[in-house]
Amino acid sequence: MISKGGSEALLQTLVDTARSASPDSDILLPLFRLLAKVGLRDKKFGQKALESEALDVTLILARKNLSHSQNLLHCLWALRVFASSVTTGAMLGINGAMELLFKVISPYTRKHTRTIRAATEVLAALLKSKSNCRRAVNRGYVTSLLRLHQDWHSHDVTNTYVLIRHGLLLCLRHIVTLRSGREAFLAAQGMETLFSIAQTCLENKSVEPVISAVIQILRQCYPESPLPLVTARSAYTFPAPGSSSSGPPQGLAEEDFEDDGDEEMDKDSDAEAVKEDDDLETDMSKLSPNPGFDLPEEELARYAVMCPELSYNFEELESKYGDDLNIKATPFANHHHIPSVASLRQQCFNKEHSSWGQESEDTDHISILHLVKGGKSSIRPSSKQRPLMNENQSIQQNGFGIDSSGHDASDDSQASLEQAAWDIEAISCPTITASFSNFTMSEEGNEAAEKLLHTHPRNTPFHDPHLYMANAMRTRSAVGFKMMALPDLWGHCPPTTAQPMLDRKLGVQRIKILEDVRRLLQPSDVINKVVFSLDEPWLLQGPASSCLRFQSKFESGNLRKAIQVREFEYDLLVNADVNSSQHQQWFYFKVSGMRSAVLYRFNIINCEKPNSQFNYGMQPTLYSVKEALLGRPAWIRTGSEICYYRNRYRRNAAAMDGASGKHYYTLTFAVTFPHNDDACYLAYHYPYTYSTLMTHLEILERNIDPRQVYFRQDVLCQTLGGNPCPLVTITAFPESNSAEHLEQFRCRPYQVITARVHPGESNASWVMKGTLEFLVSNDPVAKLLRENFVFKIIPMLNPDGVINGNHRCSLSGEDLNRQWLIPQAHLQPTIYHTKGLLHYLSSIGKGPVVFCDFHGHSQKKNVFLYGCSMKETLWQAGCTVGGSALLEDVSYRMLPKILDKLAPAFTMNSCSFLVEKSRASTARVVVWRELGVSRSYTMESSYCGCNQGPYQGLQFGTRDLEEMGAMFCLGLLILELKSARCSHKLLARATALLNADALDHYLQRKAKRMDIRRRRKQETT
Ligand SMILES: [Zn+2]
């Protein structure tokens, strides 16, 4: 009907009928009903009404029928659809429609409420037009609307007219999108009025639309302000070569917060839709392989030094590792039994449940194969059935290992704890007078640490505090950190039970927003005292102070400022990345001076990402020093009433470059600390520092069985900050130095794995830890892998970023994973040399089978891969697929498919193989395109946990991440078994191993096929 001119015909009938001498309501009323229906479907209805002069006649009819409710109601229905076009709405406004509506919308009454409701709806529709909003402000309608709403609210005790109340609020909501509207609203005490309304009905589900609108208006009208910081730029600067960002700090001036008067309506945090398809690369020349060997021969030669395994002749192989083996025993682990991830888990389990039986000798023979999805044994299911805890038992909920009676320690250990806590303060509070030279830890700190280690000896697997201390002292930070965080020094031993995701309490965000509004309206209990600030170091809190004490000047620490807002509530600001004014997301800081059994609230108010897994079950991590000294040194997930939402702090232009939004976001969470006067550390995710990595590598190297494992640590390059970036080579020695064995050794394909280019993604380091430990373990799978591959691993591509507490960038303020196209040796040395090494390997025919860069993902759950496919990209972008794209095989899908079957945390569903323009300079895309590695991946691990598979509903612990690292290696083996080049010898050995575990029936089938093929071949020859 619309396409055949029905709207026009109806409108014309309306005009003709209305203009007749005595309009017939028997025609008009059905006509209006019809118009209201058709108008909903006709996008140009408003325009058509304008052109046919139906607007005027309807307004005239409405005026004439002000006292005739039924006729008026019909006119309003028509006006409502006319006003769906903003232009038509503006025209109605000019013709006095709003004045007319205000005659209809009366204070509370029980008469003609349908008409009143329709009038509020028409008014709300009209106020979508800015000019109508301006008119409304000028005529004082803001005050009228507020009064009307309050009147209806106070009289409508049975909540019968929620829709009228909502309609009035909707009008206000439109008006306050204008600055003048907000000013009028504030002047009319709108904040106070709506705040008290929200307080009275927050819990009432039947007035949900009202509360929702009230909250939106309050958020919109809360006066914006700059962050309470002297500058958005990082508190730390580094004179990076060619860095232009060392100018004078830019203050946050008031004019940076100019109102654009046209702000979008309040969206919920997760409504930020990105047009992803626009970002797909469709330029064939940028999707096709581009093998550019731009490195000269002599440049490539330097990488030969990093691959000595290729030229080594192993002459001394027999003598060196012959009978008179003399390997230095170390106290950390038995080198014959570097445990696999599986056995570690088993051991831990046995230890904590000694009643289950003696720790059996052969636990370390449990292979990773037992942990694959649907494998025979897994510890996890039992932990999943953990009884749900009472919410009031917040300490238990926090996961501390405290018994149910609530007693955590005997008097003895309490006394020793008090002494120890003092020592801890000494470790982490350097004397201010200490020399400011770059790399010395304070002497007292070290002595205190030594003393502590003496009185509380620890034996965390793959960790050694003494070694850590030595490494930490060598580590160079941009500002010269002088203290160590105890969790990094002491080590982390993951708890045996998994932590479920936090159920989000309904309405927690609203309560938080109202709390923020309360600061403005009822400031009597607001303290607003700066208690910690990197910019004002003289603000040191004495131990006598009743407020919490904060500290962050240690590796990966990044708290910049803490403001005590109320007695037990603190606003926190984290530092921007060095030489940058953005990327605040990661946090890691120490807090002390707390009381137990008190709920403290922390608000990190300068986060940048528009949404976070903190809204979907994720909790931050906490490490209690007293718990550690009691023998439970663990990072655990903690916090309640967690939510993440857009706040009133506005970003200034300087902080906006490349950023996605205009506002900052608040992460808020409440914590109950387990002990009085403890020192606790809070972090975004389980920290893993550069010094931890260096310690870990050293321990691995010391403890491997050199007859089994070829393990070599080289320095890839020095970072800008002067720290060595390690390159690890893992393989097996040749069986002997016979020509045949040497040949096998030199023919081994390469695998290249990198991680932690983004410093805030500490989950990537835990996955890498699992990979490294597995590869040197005596797991039979690891043995096969070593004997058949050479692994080149760069476990931390951005050491400086990790050390200095950055979230995203290097010391020059650049995202290193956007520098792979043309890396510069003097600007991005680690990227330049990683790419150089890959070019070298490629130039000698050793381009890696798989390249994978480990990352962390802040928005999604599970673990998944991003790969590259020309065909899928063109397909998704709606381009015709032809030419070389048609020839692309789908081998890039094999590894993720295998991992989907093996790894409990992994899911194929989140994998993507699209090549985005914005990712053209990432490791994944450049290694795929320039080095021709078809299996070039980014592996993303959620910060949160899993929503599928055996770990569904659980948050990740470090053990799960490490397990993923080991599973990735198993995936590489199975990938090789499926490849055409796989040797019969490897296939036979692997099949025997895998058959024994009934791992993968499709593998067996493949082996059988190969077997049949081989027999046939033998028969024919
Ligand atoms: Zn990343």
XYZ file of N, CA and C in Angstrom, residues 25-165:
423
model
N -16.479 12.810 12.488
C -15.560 12.034 13.326
C -15.653 10.529 13.046
N -16.750 10.099 12.445
C -16.848 8.680 12.079
C -15.859 8.331 10.976
N -15.477 9.317 10.200
C -14.440 9.082 9.177
C -13.065 9.367 9.776
N -12.976 10.484 10.513
C -11.662 10.933 10.994
C -11.002 9.927 11.950
N -11.771 9.406 12.893
C -11.138 8.541 13.894
C -10.549 7.266 13.283
N -11.311 6.524 12.458
C -10.685 5.359 11.818
C -9.505 5.762 10.934
N -9.629 6.941 10.318
C -8.547 7.412 9.439
C -7.264 7.640 10.243
N -7.403 8.271 11.397
C -6.212 8.500 12.246
C -5.589 7.177 12.686
N -6.441 6.216 13.024
C -5.906 4.918 13.463
C -5.118 4.258 12.340
N -5.696 4.392 11.138
C -5.033 3.818 9.971
C -3.707 4.534 9.705
N -3.746 5.866 9.796
C -2.518 6.654 9.582
C -1.425 6.249 10.577
N -1.832 6.057 11.820
C -0.855 5.709 12.854
C -0.197 4.369 12.548
N -0.997 3.456 11.974
C -0.433 2.136 11.644
C 0.480 2.200 10.438
N -0.032 2.850 9.379
C 0.760 2.934 8.142
C 2.035 3.735 8.394
N 1.880 4.802 9.181
C 3.021 5.691 9.444
C 4.200 4.977 10.070
N 3.904 3.936 10.856
C 4.990 3.201 11.503
C 5.879 2.500 10.486
N 5.274 2.131 9.349
C 6.007 1.355 8.350
C 6.617 2.205 7.249
N 6.155 3.452 7.142
C 6.585 4.299 6.013
C 7.678 5.241 6.499
N 8.878 5.013 6.008
C 10.013 5.799 6.489
C 9.895 7.279 6.106
N 9.158 7.558 5.012
C 9.056 8.951 4.565
C 7.736 9.581 5.000
N 7.085 8.970 5.983
C 5.753 9.405 6.353
C 5.728 10.859 6.837
N 6.738 11.204 7.672
C 6.806 12.560 8.206
C 6.878 13.585 7.080
N 7.736 13.312 6.125
C 7.929 14.208 4.983
C 6.625 14.334 4.180
N 5.971 13.204 3.964
C 4.722 13.194 3.188
C 3.641 14.003 3.913
N 3.601 13.860 5.242
C 2.612 14.595 6.030
C 2.849 16.099 5.917
N 4.142 16.452 5.935
C 4.517 17.868 5.819
C 4.044 18.429 4.478
N 4.347 17.675 3.417
C 4.022 18.151 2.070
C 2.506 18.239 1.834
N 1.756 17.346 2.448
C 0.315 17.328 2.189
C -0.457 18.255 3.127
N 0.289 18.991 3.959
C -0.322 19.904 4.931
C -1.157 19.162 5.984
N -0.928 17.861 6.107
C -1.644 17.098 7.128
C -1.219 17.525 8.528
N 0.031 18.030 8.663
C 0.502 18.500 9.962
C -0.416 19.587 10.502
N -0.606 20.590 9.627
C -1.400 21.742 10.062
C -2.805 21.328 10.480
N -3.458 20.528 9.623
C -4.846 20.190 9.955
C -4.916 19.356 11.224
N -3.919 18.487 11.434
C -3.961 17.661 12.643
C -3.781 18.530 13.886
N -2.845 19.491 13.808
C -2.646 20.395 14.936
C -3.928 21.192 15.231
N -4.563 21.666 14.129
C -5.787 22.447 14.306
C -6.874 21.589 14.961
N -6.997 20.344 14.470
C -7.995 19.428 15.051
C -7.715 19.171 16.523
N -6.436 18.996 16.827
C -6.064 18.733 18.223
C -6.453 19.915 19.104
N -6.136 21.105 18.636
C -6.477 22.302 19.426
C -7.984 22.388 19.667
N -8.742 22.118 18.596
C -10.204 22.217 18.713
C -10.762 21.184 19.683
N -10.044 20.069 19.830
C -10.591 18.948 20.619
C -9.923 18.785 21.981
N -9.310 19.868 22.454
C -8.593 19.761 23.734
C -9.472 19.186 24.844
N -10.763 19.498 24.781
C -11.620 18.988 25.840
C -12.330 17.704 25.433
N -12.082 17.276 24.206
C -12.707 16.030 23.749
C -11.636 14.943 23.686
N -11.535 14.236 24.775
C -10.385 13.358 24.972
C -10.206 12.321 23.865
N -11.306 11.703 23.439
C -11.197 10.629 22.464
C -10.635 11.137 21.128
N -11.182 12.262 20.651
C -10.695 12.828 19.398
C -9.243 13.270 19.531
N -8.958 13.887 20.672
C -7.593 14.371 20.902
C -6.601 13.212 20.852
N -6.965 12.108 21.505
C -6.077 10.941 21.533
C -5.724 10.492 20.112
N -6.735 10.493 19.224
C -6.470 10.070 17.853
C -5.535 11.030 17.136
N -5.723 12.319 17.374
C -4.815 13.300 16.780
C -3.383 13.055 17.252
N -3.242 12.743 18.554
C -1.900 12.546 19.129
C -1.217 11.333 18.506
N -2.004 10.299 18.254
C -1.403 9.111 17.615
C -0.814 9.477 16.270
N -1.556 10.301 15.523
C -1.059 10.715 14.212
C 0.181 11.592 14.371
N 0.129 12.522 15.326
C 1.281 13.409 15.534
C 2.531 12.609 15.909
N 2.304 11.547 16.654
C 3.457 10.744 17.089
C 4.193 10.150 15.883
N 3.437 9.673 14.901
C 4.134 9.118 13.728
C 4.689 10.227 12.841
N 3.996 11.352 12.779
C 4.564 12.472 12.005
C 5.928 12.854 12.583
N 6.016 12.877 13.915
C 7.226 13.363 14.583
C 8.378 12.365 14.521
N 8.123 11.189 13.952
C 9.234 10.238 13.858
C 10.296 10.749 12.893
N 9.942 11.672 12.025
C 10.952 12.349 11.211
C 11.381 13.609 11.948
N 12.702 13.765 12.122
C 13.200 14.884 12.922
C 12.838 16.218 12.281
N 12.902 16.296 10.947
C 12.570 17.546 10.247
C 11.106 17.914 10.489
N 10.247 16.909 10.340
C 8.824 17.166 10.563
C 8.583 17.550 12.014
N 9.325 16.887 12.920
C 9.209 17.204 14.340
C 9.570 18.665 14.586
N 10.654 19.111 13.929
C 11.083 20.502 14.084
C 9.991 21.445 13.597
N 9.365 21.081 12.467
C 8.296 21.912 11.909
C 7.105 21.981 12.874
N 6.761 20.847 13.463
C 5.682 20.819 14.449
C 6.013 21.743 15.616
N 7.312 21.715 16.018
C 7.743 22.575 17.117
C 7.532 24.034 16.786
N 7.907 24.428 15.558
C 7.739 25.817 15.125
C 6.264 26.194 15.161
N 5.410 25.242 14.804
C 3.976 25.529 14.758
C 3.273 25.389 16.105
N 4.065 25.335 17.159
C 3.462 25.394 18.489
C 2.971 24.074 19.052
N 3.464 22.959 18.530
C 2.980 21.669 19.021
C 3.323 21.446 20.487
N 4.519 21.917 20.921
C 4.916 21.647 22.305
C 4.014 22.372 23.307
N 3.677 23.618 22.969
C 2.773 24.371 23.856
C 1.441 23.642 23.992
N 0.980 23.151 22.825
C -0.276 22.390 22.818
C -0.179 21.182 23.749
N 0.945 20.445 23.646
C 1.094 19.222 24.440
C 1.138 19.535 25.933
N 1.788 20.646 26.286
C 1.840 20.997 27.704
C 0.462 21.326 28.270
N -0.478 21.687 27.364
C -1.851 21.892 27.845
C -2.514 20.547 28.156
N -2.027 19.502 27.485
C -2.625 18.171 27.694
C -2.000 17.461 28.897
N -0.665 17.587 29.000
C 0.033 16.872 30.079
C -0.218 17.607 31.396
N -1.046 17.028 32.211
C -1.437 17.715 33.447
C -0.717 17.075 34.628
N -0.738 17.706 35.795
C -0.305 17.004 37.005
C -1.149 15.750 37.216
N -0.786 14.996 38.267
C -1.395 13.693 38.487
C -2.923 13.752 38.456
N -3.497 12.834 37.715
C -4.945 12.689 37.654
C -5.220 11.252 37.270
N -6.441 10.804 37.520
C -6.743 9.454 37.074
C -7.640 9.481 35.842
N -7.865 10.711 35.326
C -8.721 10.834 34.148
C -7.882 10.978 32.890
N -8.388 10.475 31.806
C -7.771 10.651 30.474
C -6.285 10.290 30.468
N -5.911 9.281 31.221
C -4.477 8.993 31.302
C -3.909 8.465 29.984
N -4.760 7.848 29.166
C -4.252 7.396 27.849
C -3.831 8.591 27.012
N -4.645 9.650 27.074
C -4.334 10.843 26.309
C -3.060 11.497 26.844
N -2.938 11.538 28.158
C -1.741 12.150 28.752
C -0.489 11.358 28.348
N -0.643 10.045 28.407
C 0.496 9.202 28.025
C 0.887 9.460 26.567
N -0.127 9.513 25.686
C 0.174 9.757 24.275
C 0.859 11.109 24.106
N 0.405 12.109 24.879
C 1.010 13.439 24.759
C 2.475 13.417 25.178
N 2.795 12.702 26.261
C 4.217 12.641 26.667
C 5.048 11.945 25.599
N 4.441 10.957 24.954
C 5.187 10.246 23.916
C 5.432 11.129 22.695
N 4.419 11.932 22.323
C 4.615 12.856 21.205
C 5.695 13.874 21.562
N 5.632 14.374 22.807
C 6.619 15.368 23.230
C 8.032 14.781 23.179
N 8.179 13.553 23.662
C 9.493 12.914 23.634
C 9.983 12.775 22.197
N 9.043 12.431 21.286
C 9.439 12.292 19.882
C 9.878 13.643 19.321
N 9.159 14.685 19.669
C 9.512 16.025 19.167
C 10.889 16.457 19.668
N 11.216 16.032 20.895
C 12.470 16.490 21.500
C 13.696 15.754 20.955
N 13.472 14.887 19.987
C 14.629 14.318 19.286
C 15.276 15.393 18.427
N 14.528 16.424 18.143
C 15.075 17.532 17.350
C 15.776 18.523 18.275
N 17.007 18.883 17.897
C 17.791 19.810 18.728
C 17.080 21.159 18.852
N 16.461 21.602 17.748
C 15.843 22.931 17.816
C 14.675 22.916 18.794
N 13.931 21.804 18.835
C 12.856 21.702 19.821
C 13.407 21.679 21.239
N 14.577 21.000 21.414
C 15.194 20.965 22.743
C 15.544 22.382 23.177
N 16.142 23.137 22.254
C 16.519 24.515 22.581
C 15.277 25.319 22.984
N 14.221 25.143 22.180
C 12.975 25.856 22.471
C 12.463 25.453 23.861
N 12.558 24.157 24.157
C 12.079 23.675 25.453
C 12.863 24.308 26.598
N 14.189 24.425 26.420
C 15.017 25.033 27.466
C 14.619 26.494 27.638
N 14.498 27.192 26.509
C 14.186 28.626 26.573
C 12.843 28.896 27.229
N 11.899 27.999 27.060
C 10.571 28.243 27.640
C 10.427 27.675 29.039
N 11.539 27.188 29.582
C 11.480 26.720 30.970
C 10.806 25.374 31.148
N 10.746 24.573 30.085
C 10.072 23.279 30.186
C 10.824 22.285 31.072
N 12.131 22.503 31.268
C 12.891 21.557 32.098
C 12.294 21.532 33.504
N 12.094 22.728 34.062
C 11.497 22.804 35.397
C 10.092 22.200 35.401
N 9.315 22.537 34.358
C 7.948 21.998 34.308
C 7.973 20.482 34.272
N 8.816 19.914 33.437
C 8.872 18.449 33.307
C 9.279 17.811 34.629
N 10.262 18.411 35.292
C 10.708 17.869 36.580
C 9.560 17.888 37.592
N 8.830 19.033 37.638
C 7.727 19.146 38.592
C 6.634 18.137 38.282
N 6.315 18.037 36.968
C 5.290 17.070 36.560
C 5.691 15.664 36.965
N 6.938 15.338 36.693
C 7.389 13.986 37.002
C 7.318 13.708 38.494
N 7.771 14.687 39.269
C 7.761 14.488 40.717
C 6.327 14.304 41.227
N 5.438 15.076 40.648
C 4.035 14.979 41.045
C 3.474 13.584 40.756
N 3.696 13.105 39.549
C 3.225 11.756 39.191
C 3.898 10.697 40.053
N 5.187 10.889 40.271
C 5.946 9.899 41.054
C 5.393 9.791 42.480
N 5.112 10.951 43.073
C 4.693 10.896 44.479
C 3.248 10.417 44.631
N 2.429 10.670 43.609
C 1.032 10.231 43.727
C 0.795 8.804 43.247
N 1.591 8.396 42.299
C 1.348 7.087 41.670
C 1.952 5.975 42.522
N 1.428 5.810 43.752
C 2.041 4.861 44.683
C 1.872 3.413 44.238
N 0.855 3.142 43.439
C 0.652 1.758 43.006
C 1.391 1.467 41.699
N 2.126 2.434 41.232
C 2.894 2.284 39.985
C 2.008 1.891 38.807
N 0.852 2.547 38.706
C -0.061 2.270 37.606
C 0.359 3.034 36.349
N 0.978 4.169 36.548
C 1.273 5.043 35.400
C 2.769 5.167 35.132
N 3.435 4.039 35.232
C 4.882 4.029 35.007
C 5.219 4.587 33.617
N 4.340 4.296 32.643
C 4.662 4.724 31.283
C 4.596 6.240 31.124
N 3.687 6.873 31.855
C 3.646 8.341 31.807
C 4.902 8.911 32.456
N 5.266 8.346 33.593
C 6.483 8.813 34.285
C 7.703 8.596 33.391
